[in-house]
Amino acid sequence: MVEFFATNVAKLVGQILGHSLAGGDWCIVTSPKRRHKVRNFASLISARLALLLGIPFYEDIAECHSKHRIGAVFTFGKEAPTESNIIVFDDFVTTGATMISMRELLNPLGKNLVFFTGINNKL
């Protein structure tokens, strides 16, 4: 499923970002690993996406020290990306709280942020 998902998302990202993506200075990051620390689906997809798009992938830049999903505060686990444009990828979205926490972590960097997500259709 990783290859199928990454290939299709790469097409979508390419269509949306077009020439700006080709201009360089982009990278991709994911939300913190919480439950699946090994073989994390979002990380596997993001790594493949980065290869397909020809951009760097930064794994584990964000950490979550809370068990709570809503209102979780993220901190930097590793050094923040230096690129001006950051694609934030999360594989499943239920409430959007993780994306809000990622925005709150990354906004002070003054970078351009673009969010791509999967959708949880099991509600």
Short mmCIF file of C-alpha atoms in Angstrom, two decimals:
data_model
loop_
_atom_site.label_atom_id
_atom_site.label_comp_id
_atom_site.label_asym_id
_atom_site.label_seq_id
_atom_site.Cartn_x
_atom_site.Cartn_y
_atom_site.Cartn_z
CA MET A 1 0.00 0.00 0.00
CA VAL A 2 2.90 2.42 0.63
CA GLU A 3 3.96 2.47 -3.02
CA PHE A 4 0.40 2.84 -4.29
CA PHE A 5 -0.43 5.62 -1.84
CA ALA A 6 2.88 7.49 -2.30
CA THR A 7 2.70 7.35 -6.09
CA ASN A 8 -0.80 8.77 -6.15
CA VAL A 9 -0.12 11.43 -3.53
CA ALA A 10 3.05 12.44 -5.44
CA LYS A 11 0.91 13.04 -8.53
CA LEU A 12 -1.49 15.17 -6.50
CA VAL A 13 1.33 17.17 -4.87
CA GLY A 14 2.91 17.72 -8.29
CA GLN A 15 -0.39 18.96 -9.74
CA ILE A 16 -1.06 21.32 -6.84
CA LEU A 17 2.44 22.73 -6.37
CA GLY A 18 3.49 22.52 -10.03
CA HIS A 19 6.37 24.76 -11.00
CA SER A 20 6.99 25.99 -7.47
CA LEU A 21 7.98 22.45 -6.46
CA ALA A 22 10.45 22.28 -9.34
CA GLY A 23 11.96 25.56 -8.15
CA GLY A 24 13.52 23.81 -5.17
CA ASP A 25 13.81 24.66 -1.49
CA TRP A 26 11.08 22.17 -0.44
CA CYS A 27 11.11 19.37 2.09
CA ILE A 28 8.59 17.01 3.67
CA VAL A 29 8.00 16.22 7.36
CA THR A 30 5.46 14.13 9.24
CA SER A 31 3.59 14.45 12.48
CA PRO A 32 5.10 12.74 15.55
CA LYS A 33 5.07 8.98 15.82
CA ARG A 34 2.81 8.04 18.69
CA ARG A 35 1.52 4.49 18.41
CA HIS A 36 3.52 2.92 15.58
CA LYS A 37 7.14 3.86 16.21
CA VAL A 38 8.54 1.21 13.84
CA ARG A 39 7.31 0.92 10.26
CA ASN A 40 5.23 4.05 10.74
CA PHE A 41 2.90 4.37 7.74
CA ALA A 42 3.18 8.18 7.48
CA SER A 43 6.98 8.00 7.62
CA LEU A 44 7.15 5.23 5.02
CA ILE A 45 4.90 7.18 2.66
CA SER A 46 6.76 10.44 3.27
CA ALA A 47 10.14 8.84 2.59
CA ARG A 48 8.84 7.44 -0.70
CA LEU A 49 7.13 10.75 -1.55
CA ALA A 50 10.40 12.59 -1.00
CA LEU A 51 12.18 10.26 -3.42
CA LEU A 52 9.44 10.59 -6.03
CA LEU A 53 9.39 14.40 -5.71
CA GLY A 54 13.17 14.78 -5.40
CA ILE A 55 13.05 16.63 -2.07
CA PRO A 56 14.50 15.93 1.40
CA PHE A 57 12.49 14.08 4.04
CA TYR A 58 13.05 14.95 7.69
CA GLU A 59 11.86 12.22 10.02
CA ASP A 60 11.09 12.73 13.69
CA ILE A 61 11.44 16.53 13.78
CA ALA A 62 8.38 16.72 16.05
CA GLU A 63 7.81 14.95 19.34
CA CYS A 64 4.66 14.66 21.41
CA HIS A 65 5.00 14.22 25.16
CA SER A 66 1.28 13.86 25.81
CA LYS A 67 -1.05 10.93 25.47
CA HIS A 68 -3.89 13.34 24.63
CA ARG A 69 -4.79 13.76 20.97
CA ILE A 70 -6.70 17.01 21.35
CA GLY A 71 -4.59 19.97 22.48
CA ALA A 72 -1.32 18.05 22.30
CA VAL A 73 1.78 20.22 22.39
CA PHE A 74 4.60 19.25 20.05
CA THR A 75 8.26 20.13 20.49
CA PHE A 76 11.20 19.78 18.16
CA GLY A 77 12.79 16.33 18.44
CA LYS A 78 15.46 17.21 15.92
CA GLU A 79 16.67 20.38 14.27
CA ALA A 80 14.06 22.14 12.16
CA PRO A 81 14.37 22.00 8.36
CA THR A 82 16.26 24.84 6.69
CA GLU A 83 14.13 24.80 3.53
CA SER A 84 11.73 27.72 3.02
CA ASN A 85 8.81 25.47 2.02
CA ILE A 86 7.65 22.57 4.17
CA ILE A 87 5.14 19.91 3.20
CA VAL A 88 3.56 18.42 6.32
CA PHE A 89 2.15 14.96 5.68
CA ASP A 90 -0.13 12.99 7.99
CA ASP A 91 -1.57 9.69 6.83
CA PHE A 92 -4.91 9.82 8.69
CA VAL A 93 -6.94 12.73 9.96
CA THR A 94 -9.87 12.39 12.31
CA THR A 95 -10.24 15.73 14.09
CA GLY A 96 -7.44 17.84 12.57
CA ALA A 97 -5.87 18.38 16.01
CA THR A 98 -2.52 16.92 14.94
CA MET A 99 -2.33 19.28 11.97
CA ILE A 100 -3.12 22.24 14.25
CA SER A 101 -0.36 21.17 16.64
CA MET A 102 2.09 20.83 13.73
CA ARG A 103 1.12 24.30 12.49
CA GLU A 104 1.69 25.74 15.97
CA LEU A 105 5.13 24.10 16.12
CA LEU A 106 6.25 25.20 12.64
CA ASN A 107 4.60 28.64 12.24
CA PRO A 108 7.19 30.50 14.35
CA LEU A 109 9.87 29.40 11.84
CA GLY A 110 8.38 31.75 9.25
CA LYS A 111 8.32 29.05 6.57
CA ASN A 112 5.66 28.35 3.95
CA LEU A 113 3.62 25.37 5.13
CA VAL A 114 1.53 23.09 2.93
CA PHE A 115 -0.48 20.27 4.52
CA PHE A 116 -1.39 17.00 2.81
CA THR A 117 -3.35 14.31 4.62
CA GLY A 118 -5.23 11.10 4.26
CA ILE A 119 -8.72 10.82 5.64
CA ASN A 120 -10.06 8.43 8.27
CA ASN A 121 -13.31 7.15 6.77
CA LYS A 122 -14.11 4.78 9.64
CA LEU A 123 -16.25 7.21 11.60
#
